[in-house]
XYZ file of C-alpha atoms in Angstrom:
689
model
C 9.954 12.935 -6.555
C 12.080 15.925 -5.565
C 15.674 15.413 -4.417
C 16.597 16.152 -0.825
C 20.351 16.474 -1.200
C 23.146 16.422 -3.733
C 23.525 12.681 -3.124
C 20.349 12.269 -5.178
C 22.444 12.916 -8.269
C 24.874 10.035 -7.704
C 23.165 7.344 -9.774
C 25.614 6.341 -12.558
C 27.840 8.235 -15.064
C 29.591 6.386 -17.895
C 26.628 5.376 -20.040
C 24.998 8.816 -19.986
C 28.236 10.638 -20.680
C 28.704 8.543 -23.778
C 25.065 8.683 -24.821
C 24.963 12.471 -24.560
C 28.192 12.811 -26.511
C 30.047 14.590 -23.704
C 33.107 12.362 -24.199
C 35.755 11.111 -21.781
C 38.675 13.369 -22.751
C 40.702 14.773 -19.885
C 39.799 11.959 -17.494
C 43.079 10.064 -17.815
C 46.607 10.741 -19.100
C 48.653 7.541 -18.529
C 51.788 8.829 -20.267
C 52.118 11.720 -17.872
C 52.989 9.644 -14.814
C 55.711 7.394 -16.247
C 59.016 8.632 -17.715
C 60.755 5.401 -18.748
C 60.115 1.708 -18.345
C 61.151 -1.699 -19.533
C 59.674 -3.425 -22.559
C 57.701 -5.673 -20.223
C 56.285 -2.644 -18.471
C 55.308 -1.050 -21.772
C 53.670 -4.299 -22.863
C 51.690 -4.508 -19.635
C 50.637 -0.886 -19.994
C 49.542 -1.502 -23.567
C 47.533 -4.549 -22.521
C 45.935 -2.599 -19.682
C 45.079 0.277 -22.005
C 43.613 -2.138 -24.529
C 41.466 -3.653 -21.789
C 40.268 -0.203 -20.755
C 39.510 0.685 -24.374
C 37.572 -2.548 -24.799
C 35.579 -1.838 -21.637
C 34.797 1.672 -22.843
C 33.731 0.355 -26.263
C 31.444 -2.222 -24.648
C 29.951 0.445 -22.388
C 29.471 2.767 -25.336
C 27.638 0.129 -27.374
C 25.523 -0.904 -24.383
C 24.590 2.719 -23.759
C 23.716 3.252 -27.399
C 21.561 0.122 -27.498
C 19.822 1.084 -24.255
C 19.089 4.539 -25.622
C 17.830 3.139 -28.919
C 15.440 0.805 -27.103
C 14.273 3.599 -24.811
C 13.571 5.890 -27.751
C 11.804 3.078 -29.599
C 9.569 2.369 -26.594
C 8.806 6.077 -26.265
C 7.809 6.299 -29.915
C 5.617 3.207 -29.574
C 3.710 4.809 -26.696
C 3.293 8.032 -28.635
C 1.960 6.223 -31.702
C -0.413 4.156 -29.556
C -1.809 7.327 -28.003
C -2.186 8.930 -31.449
C -4.202 5.919 -32.619
C -6.527 6.441 -29.641
C -6.940 10.115 -30.571
C -8.021 9.087 -34.064
C -10.355 6.410 -32.678
C -12.120 8.975 -30.488
C -12.363 11.360 -33.424
C -13.856 8.544 -35.481
C -16.596 8.052 -32.886
C -17.463 11.736 -32.963
C -17.468 11.742 -36.757
C -20.723 9.746 -36.676
C -22.611 12.635 -35.070
C -24.743 15.155 -37.000
C -22.808 18.467 -37.292
C -25.909 20.624 -36.863
C -26.556 19.175 -33.395
C -22.928 18.811 -32.288
C -20.860 21.610 -33.836
C -18.234 21.405 -31.096
C -17.508 17.693 -31.383
C -17.622 17.648 -35.177
C -15.358 20.710 -35.386
C -12.838 18.789 -33.283
C -13.142 15.953 -35.793
C -12.229 18.336 -38.623
C -9.317 19.760 -36.633
C -7.928 16.304 -35.869
C -8.280 15.317 -39.531
C -6.404 18.446 -40.583
C -3.655 17.631 -38.085
C -3.518 14.043 -39.345
C -2.925 15.221 -42.894
C -0.075 17.427 -41.695
C 1.791 14.936 -39.530
C 1.195 11.528 -41.128
C 3.743 10.975 -43.867
C 4.719 7.856 -45.774
C 7.370 6.538 -43.406
C 6.905 8.568 -40.245
C 4.471 10.529 -38.102
C 5.586 13.991 -37.024
C 4.199 13.862 -33.480
C 6.304 16.894 -32.590
C 3.814 19.016 -34.538
C 0.956 18.095 -32.182
C -0.001 21.089 -30.025
C -2.424 19.734 -27.405
C -3.250 23.103 -25.843
C -4.394 24.550 -29.166
C -6.746 21.609 -29.648
C -8.043 21.603 -26.065
C -7.400 24.272 -23.416
C -7.473 27.326 -25.698
C -9.876 25.936 -28.293
C -13.526 27.188 -28.181
C -14.632 24.097 -30.130
C -13.178 21.872 -27.425
C -15.180 23.548 -24.663
C -18.339 23.428 -26.743
C -17.548 19.719 -27.171
C -17.223 19.304 -23.393
C -20.720 20.735 -22.959
C -21.994 18.494 -25.765
C -20.893 15.431 -23.787
C -22.677 14.094 -20.716
C -20.679 14.650 -17.499
C -20.264 10.918 -16.870
C -18.961 10.202 -20.391
C -15.126 9.988 -20.388
C -14.391 10.645 -24.056
C -13.413 14.329 -23.891
C -11.140 13.699 -20.897
C -9.569 10.763 -22.716
C -9.082 12.862 -25.842
C -6.946 15.390 -23.946
C -4.947 12.723 -22.101
C -4.096 10.923 -25.323
C -3.111 14.137 -27.128
C -0.488 14.924 -24.492
C 0.763 11.338 -24.560
C 0.987 11.411 -28.360
C 3.020 14.607 -28.111
C 5.426 12.814 -25.760
C 4.541 14.890 -22.675
C 3.932 11.849 -20.497
C 4.048 13.742 -17.189
C 1.273 16.065 -18.386
C -0.816 13.102 -19.520
C -0.254 11.328 -16.192
C -1.203 14.498 -14.302
C -4.516 14.596 -16.156
C -5.140 10.890 -15.607
C -4.430 11.334 -11.897
C -6.857 14.203 -11.295
C -9.474 12.716 -13.629
C -9.604 9.578 -11.483
C -11.727 11.629 -9.070
C -15.032 11.092 -10.787
C -17.384 8.311 -11.888
C -16.028 4.879 -12.683
C -14.918 4.539 -16.283
C -16.407 1.989 -18.678
C -14.312 -1.180 -18.409
C -12.806 -0.915 -21.894
C -11.820 2.723 -21.360
C -10.423 1.930 -17.901
C -8.102 -0.708 -19.352
C -6.846 1.613 -22.063
C -6.193 4.548 -19.738
C -4.489 2.754 -16.872
C -2.531 0.264 -18.970
C -1.067 3.157 -20.936
C -0.471 5.060 -17.682
C 1.532 2.130 -16.301
C 3.671 2.057 -19.443
C 4.245 5.817 -19.323
C 5.339 5.655 -15.686
C 7.776 2.833 -16.377
C 9.258 4.699 -19.307
C 9.591 7.895 -17.286
C 11.507 5.985 -14.612
C 13.917 4.720 -17.263
C 14.336 8.223 -18.676
C 15.106 9.654 -15.241
C 17.640 6.932 -14.533
C 19.378 7.712 -17.821
C 19.581 11.410 -16.975
C 20.608 10.886 -13.372
C 23.442 8.578 -14.400
C 25.168 11.605 -15.845
C 25.564 13.023 -12.353
C 26.608 9.915 -10.434
C 30.229 10.791 -9.745
C 30.070 14.533 -10.249
C 31.344 16.642 -7.374
C 28.624 18.826 -5.830
C 30.401 21.969 -6.954
C 30.326 20.761 -10.575
C 26.687 19.637 -10.728
C 25.360 22.955 -12.007
C 27.965 23.040 -14.794
C 27.140 19.515 -15.966
C 23.407 20.291 -16.020
C 24.063 23.501 -17.949
C 26.072 21.524 -20.512
C 23.290 18.959 -20.844
C 20.752 21.765 -21.291
C 22.817 23.214 -24.112
C 22.335 19.927 -25.988
C 18.600 19.728 -25.136
C 17.400 23.278 -24.388
C 13.717 22.343 -24.559
C 13.959 19.355 -22.225
C 11.809 19.936 -19.100
C 13.758 17.407 -17.019
C 17.013 19.336 -17.351
C 15.075 22.552 -16.737
C 13.675 21.076 -13.514
C 17.145 20.002 -12.396
C 18.389 23.526 -13.073
C 15.697 24.995 -10.825
C 16.244 22.473 -8.048
C 20.030 22.810 -8.006
C 19.855 26.596 -8.012
C 17.451 26.543 -5.057
C 19.542 24.004 -3.156
C 22.750 25.931 -3.745
C 21.064 28.913 -2.102
C 19.982 26.915 0.917
C 16.288 26.618 0.071
C 14.794 23.372 1.481
C 12.723 21.715 -1.246
C 10.175 20.424 1.265
C 9.636 23.872 2.809
C 9.786 26.533 0.109
C 7.575 28.832 2.174
C 10.402 29.302 4.682
C 12.411 31.249 2.076
C 9.674 33.045 0.155
C 11.665 36.033 -1.060
C 14.625 33.875 -2.108
C 12.351 31.607 -4.145
C 10.670 34.629 -5.765
C 14.062 35.984 -6.810
C 15.695 32.744 -7.982
C 12.755 31.359 -9.954
C 12.154 34.828 -11.378
C 15.652 34.659 -12.863
C 14.884 31.256 -14.414
C 11.478 31.934 -15.943
C 12.252 30.107 -19.187
C 13.201 26.958 -17.275
C 10.106 27.336 -15.109
C 7.820 27.647 -18.164
C 9.188 24.365 -19.550
C 8.556 22.631 -16.228
C 5.075 24.125 -15.792
C 3.956 23.025 -19.260
C 5.218 19.467 -18.823
C 4.149 19.017 -15.202
C 1.600 21.632 -14.072
C 1.652 20.667 -10.399
C 5.431 20.837 -10.207
C 5.333 24.154 -12.031
C 2.822 25.547 -9.545
C 4.893 24.420 -6.573
C 7.967 26.144 -8.028
C 6.100 29.144 -9.434
C 7.669 32.627 -9.321
C 4.246 33.741 -8.032
C 4.128 33.104 -4.294
C 0.310 33.090 -4.284
C 0.304 30.248 -6.786
C 2.844 28.346 -4.693
C 0.601 28.745 -1.646
C -2.453 27.587 -3.606
C -0.479 24.610 -4.941
C 0.436 23.636 -1.394
C -3.252 23.638 -0.410
C -4.128 21.678 -3.560
C -1.441 19.137 -2.723
C -2.886 18.657 0.759
C -6.354 18.087 -0.708
C -4.985 15.568 -3.215
C -3.230 13.803 -0.327
C -6.545 13.621 1.554
C -8.281 12.208 -1.510
C -5.468 9.713 -2.013
C -5.709 8.552 1.598
C -9.425 7.942 1.106
C -8.454 4.855 -0.941
C -10.891 5.805 -3.662
C -13.737 6.797 -1.331
C -14.771 10.260 -2.481
C -18.038 11.953 -3.350
C -19.419 14.850 -5.348
C -18.684 17.411 -2.653
C -15.050 16.293 -2.496
C -14.678 16.742 -6.247
C -16.330 20.186 -6.041
C -13.649 21.152 -3.522
C -11.035 19.761 -5.900
C -12.382 21.935 -8.710
C -12.240 25.026 -6.511
C -8.669 24.239 -5.428
C -7.592 23.695 -9.041
C -9.068 27.046 -10.056
C -7.389 28.772 -7.112
C -4.064 27.390 -8.377
C -4.753 28.717 -11.870
C -5.705 25.385 -13.445
C -9.023 26.561 -14.884
C -9.279 23.858 -17.560
C -8.767 21.059 -15.057
C -11.146 22.827 -12.655
C -13.994 22.944 -15.181
C -13.610 19.256 -15.975
C -13.553 18.448 -12.247
C -16.839 20.307 -11.836
C -18.277 18.205 -14.666
C -17.291 15.012 -12.888
C -18.746 16.304 -9.614
C -22.077 16.807 -11.376
C -21.879 13.241 -12.679
C -21.237 11.874 -9.183
C -24.145 13.877 -7.775
C -26.413 12.472 -10.475
C -28.149 15.732 -11.349
C -27.236 19.331 -12.155
C -28.159 22.533 -10.356
C -28.137 26.108 -11.734
C -24.869 26.978 -9.976
C -23.075 24.234 -11.936
C -23.086 26.334 -15.096
C -22.102 29.629 -13.465
C -18.488 28.590 -12.940
C -18.218 28.068 -16.693
C -19.017 31.670 -17.440
C -16.671 32.791 -14.641
C -13.669 30.629 -15.562
C -13.967 29.964 -19.292
C -12.997 33.527 -20.342
C -9.591 32.854 -18.751
C -9.053 30.219 -21.442
C -10.863 31.255 -24.630
C -11.807 34.882 -24.016
C -15.115 36.618 -23.385
C -16.460 36.589 -26.957
C -16.144 32.835 -27.476
C -17.485 32.214 -23.971
C -20.540 34.378 -24.671
C -21.332 32.344 -27.795
C -21.278 29.081 -25.852
C -23.298 30.597 -23.004
C -25.982 31.860 -25.391
C -26.278 28.418 -26.989
C -26.557 26.789 -23.565
C -29.165 29.264 -22.319
C -31.188 28.805 -25.499
C -31.333 25.054 -24.920
C -29.346 24.298 -28.078
C -26.832 22.015 -26.356
C -28.013 18.456 -25.718
C -25.201 16.252 -24.371
C -24.416 12.904 -25.966
C -23.436 9.721 -24.131
C -21.260 7.161 -25.928
C -20.955 4.534 -23.212
C -23.916 3.845 -20.897
C -23.163 4.202 -17.204
C -22.090 0.842 -15.821
C -23.896 -0.568 -12.837
C -22.185 -2.161 -9.885
C -21.855 -5.927 -9.441
C -25.126 -7.774 -9.256
C -26.416 -9.078 -5.964
C -27.497 -7.251 -2.830
C -24.949 -6.777 -0.060
C -26.067 -7.705 3.424
C -23.744 -4.988 4.707
C -25.063 -1.424 4.730
C -22.689 0.314 2.335
C -22.157 4.028 1.748
C -22.868 5.053 -1.898
C -19.339 6.439 -2.194
C -17.939 3.041 -1.216
C -20.247 1.334 -3.698
C -18.790 3.540 -6.432
C -15.292 2.824 -5.163
C -15.920 -0.899 -5.376
C -16.818 -0.627 -9.054
C -13.581 1.230 -9.771
C -11.617 -1.268 -7.705
C -13.052 -4.292 -9.462
C -12.093 -2.817 -12.820
C -8.548 -2.059 -11.716
C -7.873 -5.297 -9.866
C -9.183 -7.331 -12.800
C -6.873 -5.407 -15.123
C -3.900 -6.077 -12.870
C -4.656 -9.777 -12.506
C -4.685 -10.062 -16.307
C -1.260 -8.437 -16.671
C 1.461 -10.682 -18.152
C 4.444 -11.735 -16.017
C 2.585 -10.983 -12.788
C 4.797 -11.758 -9.788
C 3.435 -13.779 -6.877
C 3.807 -10.738 -4.624
C 1.801 -8.526 -7.001
C -0.777 -11.268 -7.472
C -1.166 -11.543 -3.695
C -1.706 -7.809 -3.312
C -4.328 -7.789 -6.071
C -6.171 -10.817 -4.674
C -6.309 -9.259 -1.194
C -7.811 -6.098 -2.697
C -10.268 -8.233 -4.677
C -11.291 -10.103 -1.522
C -11.815 -6.844 0.381
C -13.947 -5.421 -2.426
C -16.063 -8.557 -2.753
C -16.362 -8.698 1.032
C -17.774 -5.175 1.131
C -20.319 -6.205 -1.486
C -21.439 -9.222 0.513
C -20.075 -11.693 -2.039
C -18.288 -13.664 0.650
C -17.945 -16.977 -1.192
C -16.093 -15.218 -3.995
C -14.000 -13.263 -1.489
C -12.989 -16.534 0.153
C -12.134 -18.027 -3.246
C -9.905 -15.042 -4.034
C -8.017 -15.530 -0.769
C -7.663 -19.238 -1.485
C -5.846 -18.418 -4.747
C -3.036 -16.607 -2.916
C 0.344 -18.385 -3.262
C 1.173 -20.404 -0.100
C 4.337 -18.436 0.693
C 2.223 -15.281 1.095
C -0.535 -16.899 3.148
C 0.255 -14.888 6.284
C -0.100 -11.636 4.318
C -3.700 -12.603 3.578
C -4.548 -13.538 7.174
C -5.810 -10.062 8.205
C -8.215 -9.991 5.260
C -9.420 -13.496 6.167
C -10.303 -12.095 9.589
C -12.198 -9.146 8.091
C -14.145 -11.370 5.683
C -15.073 -13.643 8.597
C -16.277 -10.658 10.639
C -18.314 -9.116 7.828
C -19.891 -12.413 6.780
C -20.625 -13.658 10.297
C -18.772 -16.889 9.466
C -16.575 -16.663 12.546
C -15.970 -20.364 13.203
C -12.233 -20.855 13.009
C -11.427 -17.141 13.167
C -8.844 -17.873 15.894
C -6.749 -19.799 13.359
C -6.666 -16.763 11.087
C -5.516 -14.606 14.012
C -2.705 -17.066 14.783
C -1.519 -16.797 11.180
C -0.971 -13.019 11.497
C 2.609 -11.932 12.207
C 3.402 -10.257 15.520
C 4.180 -6.845 14.006
C 0.795 -6.646 12.273
C -1.006 -7.731 15.437
C 0.795 -5.070 17.465
C -0.094 -2.324 14.986
C -3.680 -3.533 14.448
C -5.158 -4.496 17.834
C -8.668 -4.185 16.395
C -8.219 -7.480 14.529
C -7.826 -9.800 17.551
C -10.126 -7.627 19.694
C -12.997 -7.851 17.210
C -12.314 -11.563 16.721
C -12.799 -12.123 20.467
C -15.930 -9.951 20.403
C -17.356 -12.028 17.550
C -17.208 -15.016 19.934
C -19.018 -13.022 22.618
C -15.870 -12.471 24.677
C -15.950 -8.676 25.013
C -13.713 -8.681 28.085
C -10.879 -10.413 26.261
C -11.283 -7.976 23.373
C -10.955 -5.116 25.861
C -7.702 -6.627 27.159
C -6.227 -6.461 23.660
C -7.096 -2.783 23.323
C -5.730 -2.078 26.814
C -2.303 -3.428 25.859
C -2.075 -0.706 23.199
C -3.462 1.925 25.586
C -0.575 1.183 27.974
C 2.092 1.264 25.223
C 4.192 4.430 24.984
C 5.129 3.432 21.429
C 1.573 4.145 20.247
C 0.591 7.725 19.375
C -1.740 9.410 21.870
C -4.506 9.801 19.293
C -4.670 6.031 18.772
C -4.273 5.331 22.487
C -7.318 7.543 23.070
C -9.360 5.600 20.521
C -8.238 2.276 22.016
C -9.172 3.462 25.521
C -12.659 4.424 24.319
C -13.064 1.112 22.509
C -11.880 -0.823 25.575
C -14.383 1.132 27.674
C -17.213 0.154 25.325
C -16.165 -3.498 25.377
C -15.899 -3.552 29.182
C -19.371 -2.057 29.516
C -20.691 -4.874 27.324
C -18.735 -7.328 29.488
C -20.579 -6.071 32.587
C -17.729 -4.032 34.100
C -19.161 -0.475 34.253
C -16.721 0.876 36.859
C -13.686 -0.106 34.791
C -15.402 1.331 31.718
C -15.951 4.684 33.470
C -12.330 4.811 34.594
C -11.126 4.367 31.022
C -13.180 7.370 29.898
C -11.210 9.505 32.362
C -7.963 7.996 31.094
C -8.979 8.694 27.504
C -9.654 12.332 28.420
C -6.033 12.725 29.580
C -4.601 10.940 26.543
C -6.664 13.026 24.131
C -5.779 16.397 25.598
C -5.034 18.823 22.765
C -6.590 16.542 20.128
C -9.845 18.210 19.122
C -11.800 15.406 17.480
C -11.009 12.547 19.861
C -11.584 14.884 22.822
C -15.044 15.558 21.395
C -15.652 11.791 21.276
C -14.513 11.421 24.888
C -16.949 14.065 26.113
C -19.742 12.488 24.099
C -19.041 9.080 25.626
C -18.904 10.520 29.134
C -22.310 12.143 28.669
C -20.916 15.620 29.356
C -21.588 16.782 25.801
C -25.160 16.265 24.654
C -25.029 17.868 21.211
C -23.363 16.052 18.375
C -21.635 19.262 17.243
C -19.441 19.968 14.219
C -17.804 17.175 12.262
C -14.847 19.363 11.292
C -14.026 21.692 8.422
C -12.681 20.700 5.008
C -12.964 16.951 5.516
C -13.860 14.490 2.792
C -17.406 13.167 2.567
C -16.379 9.688 3.653
C -14.430 11.108 6.612
C -17.550 13.036 7.595
C -19.660 9.868 7.422
C -17.004 8.041 9.423
C -17.114 10.689 12.126
C -20.888 10.346 12.336
C -20.360 6.618 12.850
C -17.781 7.278 15.586
C -20.016 9.802 17.346
C -22.953 7.402 17.459
C -20.897 4.401 18.500
C -19.149 5.955 21.494
C -22.295 7.730 22.692
C -24.014 4.357 22.659
C -21.810 3.435 25.632
C -22.444 6.392 27.912
C -22.989 5.464 31.566
C -26.585 4.497 32.365
C -27.782 4.734 28.744
C -31.079 3.007 28.008
C -30.920 -0.207 25.940
C -33.346 1.270 23.409
C -31.219 4.385 22.830
C -28.026 2.336 22.701
C -29.428 0.101 19.998
C -30.692 3.112 18.043
C -27.249 4.741 18.132
C -25.538 1.531 17.005
C -27.977 1.247 14.110
C -27.222 4.868 13.209
C -23.521 4.020 13.158
C -24.031 1.061 10.826
C -26.400 3.016 8.590
C -23.523 5.329 7.613
C -22.169 2.425 5.573
C -18.507 3.175 6.374
C -17.414 -0.437 6.406
C -13.732 0.558 6.719
C -14.258 1.865 10.280
C -13.700 -0.365 13.319
C -16.699 1.214 15.059
C -18.905 0.056 12.163
C -17.845 -3.577 12.575
C -18.080 -3.436 16.371
C -21.632 -2.084 16.045
C -22.520 -4.931 13.696
C -21.214 -7.518 16.159
C -23.328 -6.103 18.983
C -26.437 -5.792 16.811
C -26.037 -9.428 15.734
C -26.197 -10.384 19.396
C -29.280 -8.237 20.000
C -31.206 -9.156 16.836
C -29.547 -12.029 14.956
C -32.498 -12.575 12.643
C -32.015 -9.094 11.230
C -28.267 -8.546 11.444
C -26.555 -11.957 11.221
C -25.933 -12.824 7.531
C -25.598 -16.528 8.350
C -29.303 -16.550 9.264
C -30.452 -14.650 6.195
C -31.815 -16.458 3.114
C -29.217 -16.923 0.399
C -29.477 -14.145 -2.173
C -29.419 -15.169 -5.793
C -26.603 -13.514 -7.705
C -25.995 -13.571 -11.402
C -22.839 -15.280 -12.544
C -20.121 -12.859 -13.536
C -19.826 -12.613 -17.267
C -16.659 -14.139 -18.603
C -14.828 -11.468 -20.486
C -13.803 -12.324 -23.985
C -10.483 -11.283 -25.431
C -10.282 -7.531 -25.630
C -11.509 -6.225 -28.936
C -8.909 -4.586 -31.086
C -11.311 -1.718 -31.703
C -12.364 -0.651 -28.224
C -14.810 1.903 -29.659
C -17.177 -0.819 -30.929
C -18.999 -0.733 -27.600
C -19.950 2.912 -28.060
C -23.669 3.557 -28.487
C -24.186 7.322 -28.793
C -27.523 8.641 -27.556
C -28.899 12.140 -27.080
C -32.107 14.134 -27.060
C -33.121 16.495 -29.861
C -33.137 20.203 -28.900
C -36.601 21.716 -29.058
C-alpha cells in the first residue's frame, strides 16, 4: 500500500532506532539545564536517569529479541521454499532426458546450485538467482513447453525460487497473477496459499519494523533518516521504495495520480534509477507504476485496472479474460508472466489453437534471444515436444446441480472449496474468520445444488454471528426452493444490510408469490437520494417487472419512464431501459473490454428486462426468462428472479423441491497431509513420433 501523506511514517521509533544501530546520542542532555542543586535533587535526578536507562535497556533487549525472531521466521520460510524447489526437481528427475531435455536440464541446474549453497551448518540462500534459472534460462522455457498447460509445477518452481531467495513480494506477485488459471490440485493449493499467508504476515511485520524508525521524525527530516537507513542496507528494496515515494511527495506529486505530473515523474525517477531497479526487481508491478518510462507507467495503470476487474469477479474468470491478462502483461513489459498467462488461458479453454504458439516466437526472444528461441521453435514444429502432466486435472464436486451454472462459476467453485477447506483447517481460527469461511462454503455449496450441506455449514456458525449469516440463509432458501420460513431469515438481517440490499426482501416476497410487495421494497430504494442513480435505475426496472407480474401494467409502464430519467448518461442501464420499453429491438453490444462473466451477466440482464416489455406474449416472455437462466450467472438478481417466475409457470421442471433427490457421493474424508506432497504425482505423456 502506498502512503498518502507524511503521517504514514509516524508508526513507532525507539525499537527501530536501536535495532538499526542509529543510537540515541544527542536526544537528551540533562546536565545542561541545571547549574546547581541540593543533594536531594541530585539523588532524584540520578534515580530518574537510572529509570530512563533501565527503560532504554528493556526497549533495546525487546527490539533485539523481536528482530531475532523476525529474522528466524524469515529464514524458516526461505528454507521451506527451498525444500519445495528440491521436491519439484526430484519429480522431474524421474523423467527420461531424451524426451524432456528442458525439465531434466533444470534438474541438473538445481543440483549444481544445491551443491554450491548447502553447507554443513547453513544454506547460502543469498546465492540463489531466480531469474537465471527461470526468466532468462532457455532450459526453463523448454521445460514450460514440456509441461501441460494445466499442470502447475513450472509456475510453482518459479514462485518457490523467489521465496527461497527471500524476495517474498516477487513470489507473492507471481502467486497473485497465477491464480488466474485452472484450479490447482488440492495438495499444491495448500502449499502455495499457506506459504503465501505466512509471507504476507512476515512482510507486514517487516514493514512495521521499518516504519517505526520514522514515527516521530519531522517531515523535513524524513528523507535524511531514510538515506541513513539506506547507507546501512543499500540493497534493501523497501528503503529504495521509501526513497522514491518521499522524493515524489516532496515535489508535490500525488501518488494516486502520477499521470498528472508526467514530466516531473520522468525527471525524478530518472535521477533515482538504481533505487527504481531494486524496487522493480522485488515488486514488478510497483516498479512498473513508478517506472522512468512513461509508456510503461501507462501500461501498468491499464494492467492494474484489469487486475481490479478480475479481482471484483470474485474468482469468476474465463479463458478470454486470461488472454487479455497476458496481453496486458506483455504491454507492460512482463513477457515471462505474459507467456505463462497464455499457457493458463489455453488450459482454461481446454484445447489449443495455432495462434497460441505464435506469441511464444514473438515474445520469447525478449527473454532468451533469437537463437535459443529458434531452437525451441524448431523442436516444437517438428513435433519433438510432448508435454507431461504430473497431477491429473481434478473434477468438481460430485452430484448434479439443479441450478444452471456457468462453466466459469463451476471452475470458481472448485477453487473456492479448496481455499475455504484450507482456511477452516487453520489453527487458532477466530470465530469471526470461521464465520466468514462457513458463509463462503455455504454459498459455494448452494451454487452446486448441495443445499443440505450448505444448510449444515450455516448451522455451524457461532451464535453471536448468526445475523451475519442471515443473508446467505435467504439466498440458499431462494436457490433451493425451500422458502418456508424465509421471513424469519429476513427478520434476522440487520437494518443496514437490508437498506443496502433490497433484493433480499424483495425476492423473498416474490418467492411467496407476492410480487407487489417485492416491488414496494425496490421502490423504497428508487425514491432514496442516498442510492446512486445507476442502482436506482436497476431498482426501478426490477420494480416495473414485479408490478407487471402483480397485474399493474400502468404502474409498470410509468416506472420505465422514471428509469429512463434516472439512467440518463449511464450507457448500459439506459440500453436496458430502452430494451424494456420496447423501443430498442436489437440486443446490441454488450460493451468493450468486459470480463466473460460480466458479458454473460449482461446477456442475462438483457433477456430478463425485455421479458417484461408492454404487451409481450407469454410464450416470448418465458423464452427470454429461460435464456436469462441458461447463462448460469447465479450471482445476478435477474437470474434468481427469472427462476422464481419459471417455478410458478412450470414447477415440475424448475422447482427443485419437486425434483427427485439426486444421489451424491459422500465427500472423501481427507487424511492428514502427507509430509511428501509429491507422492500424488503420476507423470504421463505421449511418445513423440
